[in-house]
């Protein structure tokens, strides 16, 4: 996502902004068990940081919850001590996303074959792309 209108972040930065010039790509693979999600931030075509983990779709709420287990910096997965994992926003693999209250989520407002719109602490808008151009050879993503 390239737009950020989070007022708290803007106040901390000491200025207003609405465009962040980094490409972010999320991929969702419902064919795996558990379902797989990645979230990567790029500088041009180079992935700077990439998180991967599992997600769960909650159809009765039109909600998607996820937990990230791994992180890569420029394609490298550093060994992260267990006590530090939460500092990077990482969970233990044994903790699958579920119906529990709390944790990261998106409540989807509209989805079709081209775009998806969801809400969490702000509004997120994705455009579907068939092939993500990355050195990690990822599937289609938003």
PDB file of C-alpha atoms in Angstrom:
ATOM      1  CA  UNK A   1       0.000   0.000   0.000  1.00  0.00           C
ATOM      2  CA  UNK A   2       1.382   3.380  -0.850  1.00  0.00           C
ATOM      3  CA  UNK A   3      -0.979   5.784   0.887  1.00  0.00           C
ATOM      4  CA  UNK A   4      -0.741   6.538   4.583  1.00  0.00           C
ATOM      5  CA  UNK A   5      -3.135   8.933   6.275  1.00  0.00           C
ATOM      6  CA  UNK A   6      -2.505   7.740   9.829  1.00  0.00           C
ATOM      7  CA  UNK A   7      -2.653  10.924  11.914  1.00  0.00           C
ATOM      8  CA  UNK A   8      -0.625   9.473  14.855  1.00  0.00           C
ATOM      9  CA  UNK A   9       2.250   8.542  12.532  1.00  0.00           C
ATOM     10  CA  UNK A  10       2.168  11.993  10.944  1.00  0.00           C
ATOM     11  CA  UNK A  11       2.241  13.719  14.332  1.00  0.00           C
ATOM     12  CA  UNK A  12       5.226  11.600  15.453  1.00  0.00           C
ATOM     13  CA  UNK A  13       7.038  12.504  12.226  1.00  0.00           C
ATOM     14  CA  UNK A  14       6.283  16.184  12.836  1.00  0.00           C
ATOM     15  CA  UNK A  15       4.804  16.729   9.379  1.00  0.00           C
ATOM     16  CA  UNK A  16       1.915  15.736   7.149  1.00  0.00           C
ATOM     17  CA  UNK A  17       2.290  13.342   4.262  1.00  0.00           C
ATOM     18  CA  UNK A  18      -0.003  11.206   2.144  1.00  0.00           C
ATOM     19  CA  UNK A  19       2.294   9.281  -0.184  1.00  0.00           C
ATOM     20  CA  UNK A  20       5.039   6.854   0.748  1.00  0.00           C
ATOM     21  CA  UNK A  21       7.197   5.999  -2.301  1.00  0.00           C
ATOM     22  CA  UNK A  22       7.668   2.307  -1.534  1.00  0.00           C
ATOM     23  CA  UNK A  23       5.911  -0.545  -3.269  1.00  0.00           C
ATOM     24  CA  UNK A  24       4.264  -3.024  -0.900  1.00  0.00           C
ATOM     25  CA  UNK A  25       3.000  -6.376  -2.160  1.00  0.00           C
ATOM     26  CA  UNK A  26       0.902  -8.850  -0.236  1.00  0.00           C
ATOM     27  CA  UNK A  27       0.224 -12.358  -1.495  1.00  0.00           C
ATOM     28  CA  UNK A  28      -2.479 -14.728  -0.298  1.00  0.00           C
ATOM     29  CA  UNK A  29      -2.348 -18.456  -1.122  1.00  0.00           C
ATOM     30  CA  UNK A  30      -5.572 -20.223  -0.066  1.00  0.00           C
ATOM     31  CA  UNK A  31      -4.394 -23.564  -1.531  1.00  0.00           C
ATOM     32  CA  UNK A  32      -1.945 -24.283   1.307  1.00  0.00           C
ATOM     33  CA  UNK A  33      -2.798 -25.555   4.793  1.00  0.00           C
ATOM     34  CA  UNK A  34      -2.678 -23.304   6.684  1.00  0.00           C
ATOM     35  CA  UNK A  35      -3.285 -20.558   4.111  1.00  0.00           C
ATOM     36  CA  UNK A  36      -0.071 -18.633   3.375  1.00  0.00           C
ATOM     37  CA  UNK A  37       0.399 -14.838   3.414  1.00  0.00           C
ATOM     38  CA  UNK A  38       3.406 -12.675   2.578  1.00  0.00           C
ATOM     39  CA  UNK A  39       3.877  -8.945   2.972  1.00  0.00           C
ATOM     40  CA  UNK A  40       6.917  -7.383   1.329  1.00  0.00           C
ATOM     41  CA  UNK A  41       8.179  -3.808   0.952  1.00  0.00           C
ATOM     42  CA  UNK A  42      10.311  -2.983  -2.083  1.00  0.00           C
ATOM     43  CA  UNK A  43      12.757  -0.334  -3.155  1.00  0.00           C
ATOM     44  CA  UNK A  44      12.272  -0.321  -6.924  1.00  0.00           C
ATOM     45  CA  UNK A  45      12.227  -4.087  -7.679  1.00  0.00           C
ATOM     46  CA  UNK A  46      14.324  -5.127  -4.668  1.00  0.00           C
ATOM     47  CA  UNK A  47      12.545  -6.525  -1.610  1.00  0.00           C
ATOM     48  CA  UNK A  48      13.809  -4.721   1.479  1.00  0.00           C
ATOM     49  CA  UNK A  49      11.819  -6.638   4.064  1.00  0.00           C
ATOM     50  CA  UNK A  50       9.415  -9.555   3.664  1.00  0.00           C
ATOM     51  CA  UNK A  51       7.196 -11.149   6.285  1.00  0.00           C
ATOM     52  CA  UNK A  52       5.523 -14.530   5.777  1.00  0.00           C
ATOM     53  CA  UNK A  53       3.065 -16.527   7.810  1.00  0.00           C
ATOM     54  CA  UNK A  54      -0.445 -17.968   7.915  1.00  0.00           C
ATOM     55  CA  UNK A  55      -3.876 -16.434   7.579  1.00  0.00           C
ATOM     56  CA  UNK A  56      -7.426 -17.498   8.276  1.00  0.00           C
ATOM     57  CA  UNK A  57     -10.529 -16.253   6.477  1.00  0.00           C
ATOM     58  CA  UNK A  58     -13.535 -15.741   8.759  1.00  0.00           C
ATOM     59  CA  UNK A  59     -16.480 -15.690   6.329  1.00  0.00           C
ATOM     60  CA  UNK A  60     -19.137 -14.820   8.908  1.00  0.00           C
ATOM     61  CA  UNK A  61     -17.267 -11.547   9.574  1.00  0.00           C
ATOM     62  CA  UNK A  62     -15.765 -10.979   6.094  1.00  0.00           C
ATOM     63  CA  UNK A  63     -12.543 -10.793   8.048  1.00  0.00           C
ATOM     64  CA  UNK A  64      -8.988 -11.992   7.485  1.00  0.00           C
ATOM     65  CA  UNK A  65      -6.681 -12.598  10.466  1.00  0.00           C
ATOM     66  CA  UNK A  66      -3.015 -13.451  10.164  1.00  0.00           C
ATOM     67  CA  UNK A  67       0.188 -14.149  12.044  1.00  0.00           C
ATOM     68  CA  UNK A  68       3.672 -13.730  10.655  1.00  0.00           C
ATOM     69  CA  UNK A  69       6.332 -16.335  11.526  1.00  0.00           C
ATOM     70  CA  UNK A  70       9.333 -15.424   9.371  1.00  0.00           C
ATOM     71  CA  UNK A  71      11.072 -12.253   8.211  1.00  0.00           C
ATOM     72  CA  UNK A  72      13.665 -11.710   5.469  1.00  0.00           C
ATOM     73  CA  UNK A  73      15.864  -8.658   4.981  1.00  0.00           C
ATOM     74  CA  UNK A  74      17.037  -8.344   1.372  1.00  0.00           C
ATOM     75  CA  UNK A  75      16.229 -12.063   0.947  1.00  0.00           C
ATOM     76  CA  UNK A  76      18.151 -13.193   4.041  1.00  0.00           C
ATOM     77  CA  UNK A  77      16.404 -14.837   7.015  1.00  0.00           C
ATOM     78  CA  UNK A  78      18.377 -13.928  10.134  1.00  0.00           C
ATOM     79  CA  UNK A  79      18.202 -16.210  13.152  1.00  0.00           C
ATOM     80  CA  UNK A  80      16.024 -14.362  15.663  1.00  0.00           C
ATOM     81  CA  UNK A  81      16.133 -15.497  19.302  1.00  0.00           C
ATOM     82  CA  UNK A  82      12.743 -16.537  20.689  1.00  0.00           C
ATOM     83  CA  UNK A  83      12.695 -13.675  23.199  1.00  0.00           C
ATOM     84  CA  UNK A  84      13.091 -11.121  20.412  1.00  0.00           C
ATOM     85  CA  UNK A  85      10.552 -12.506  17.924  1.00  0.00           C
ATOM     86  CA  UNK A  86       7.652 -10.410  19.217  1.00  0.00           C
ATOM     87  CA  UNK A  87       9.783  -7.252  18.760  1.00  0.00           C
ATOM     88  CA  UNK A  88       9.739  -8.004  15.017  1.00  0.00           C
ATOM     89  CA  UNK A  89       5.986  -8.714  15.043  1.00  0.00           C
ATOM     90  CA  UNK A  90       6.582 -12.461  14.704  1.00  0.00           C
ATOM     91  CA  UNK A  91       4.592 -15.268  16.311  1.00  0.00           C
ATOM     92  CA  UNK A  92       5.446 -18.841  17.155  1.00  0.00           C
ATOM     93  CA  UNK A  93       4.481 -21.254  14.353  1.00  0.00           C
ATOM     94  CA  UNK A  94       2.288 -23.142  16.808  1.00  0.00           C
ATOM     95  CA  UNK A  95       0.059 -20.051  17.112  1.00  0.00           C
ATOM     96  CA  UNK A  96      -2.300 -20.206  14.150  1.00  0.00           C
ATOM     97  CA  UNK A  97      -4.582 -17.237  13.461  1.00  0.00           C
ATOM     98  CA  UNK A  98      -8.090 -17.996  14.591  1.00  0.00           C
ATOM     99  CA  UNK A  99     -11.293 -16.672  16.029  1.00  0.00           C
ATOM    100  CA  UNK A 100      -9.584 -15.098  19.057  1.00  0.00           C
ATOM    101  CA  UNK A 101     -10.109 -11.426  19.811  1.00  0.00           C
ATOM    102  CA  UNK A 102      -7.182  -9.132  19.029  1.00  0.00           C
ATOM    103  CA  UNK A 103      -4.250  -9.467  16.695  1.00  0.00           C
ATOM    104  CA  UNK A 104      -3.869  -8.117  13.169  1.00  0.00           C
ATOM    105  CA  UNK A 105      -6.930  -8.273  10.927  1.00  0.00           C
ATOM    106  CA  UNK A 106      -8.715  -6.750   7.950  1.00  0.00           C
ATOM    107  CA  UNK A 107     -12.504  -6.460   7.684  1.00  0.00           C
ATOM    108  CA  UNK A 108     -13.269  -6.552   3.966  1.00  0.00           C
ATOM    109  CA  UNK A 109     -15.795  -4.086   2.605  1.00  0.00           C
ATOM    110  CA  UNK A 110     -15.619  -4.924  -1.112  1.00  0.00           C
ATOM    111  CA  UNK A 111     -13.757  -7.495  -3.215  1.00  0.00           C
ATOM    112  CA  UNK A 112     -13.945  -8.300  -6.902  1.00  0.00           C
ATOM    113  CA  UNK A 113     -11.555  -9.759  -9.488  1.00  0.00           C
ATOM    114  CA  UNK A 114      -9.548  -6.485  -9.719  1.00  0.00           C
ATOM    115  CA  UNK A 115      -9.537  -4.738  -6.334  1.00  0.00           C
ATOM    116  CA  UNK A 116     -10.082  -5.361  -2.639  1.00  0.00           C
ATOM    117  CA  UNK A 117     -11.029  -2.767  -0.013  1.00  0.00           C
ATOM    118  CA  UNK A 118     -10.717  -3.461   3.702  1.00  0.00           C
ATOM    119  CA  UNK A 119     -10.676  -1.637   6.998  1.00  0.00           C
ATOM    120  CA  UNK A 120      -8.580  -2.122  10.134  1.00  0.00           C
ATOM    121  CA  UNK A 121      -7.166   1.017  11.788  1.00  0.00           C
ATOM    122  CA  UNK A 122      -7.495   2.765   8.431  1.00  0.00           C
ATOM    123  CA  UNK A 123      -8.672   1.858   4.944  1.00  0.00           C
ATOM    124  CA  UNK A 124      -6.576  -0.469   2.780  1.00  0.00           C
ATOM    125  CA  UNK A 125      -6.974  -0.750  -0.993  1.00  0.00           C
ATOM    126  CA  UNK A 126      -5.304  -3.423  -3.106  1.00  0.00           C
ATOM    127  CA  UNK A 127      -5.057  -3.843  -6.867  1.00  0.00           C
ATOM    128  CA  UNK A 128      -4.695  -7.403  -8.095  1.00  0.00           C
ATOM    129  CA  UNK A 129      -1.650  -8.265 -10.199  1.00  0.00           C
ATOM    130  CA  UNK A 130      -1.186 -11.602 -11.925  1.00  0.00           C
ATOM    131  CA  UNK A 131       2.556 -11.940 -11.493  1.00  0.00           C
ATOM    132  CA  UNK A 132       4.655 -10.189  -8.913  1.00  0.00           C
ATOM    133  CA  UNK A 133       8.102  -9.353 -10.234  1.00  0.00           C
ATOM    134  CA  UNK A 134      10.368 -10.474  -7.402  1.00  0.00           C
ATOM    135  CA  UNK A 135      13.445 -12.620  -6.974  1.00  0.00           C
ATOM    136  CA  UNK A 136      11.332 -14.856  -4.684  1.00  0.00           C
ATOM    137  CA  UNK A 137       9.058 -16.005  -7.537  1.00  0.00           C
ATOM    138  CA  UNK A 138       5.841 -15.278  -5.655  1.00  0.00           C
ATOM    139  CA  UNK A 139       2.327 -16.072  -6.877  1.00  0.00           C
ATOM    140  CA  UNK A 140      -0.235 -13.439  -7.817  1.00  0.00           C
ATOM    141  CA  UNK A 141      -0.829 -10.850  -5.161  1.00  0.00           C
ATOM    142  CA  UNK A 142      -2.504  -7.607  -4.241  1.00  0.00           C
TER     143      UNK A 142
END
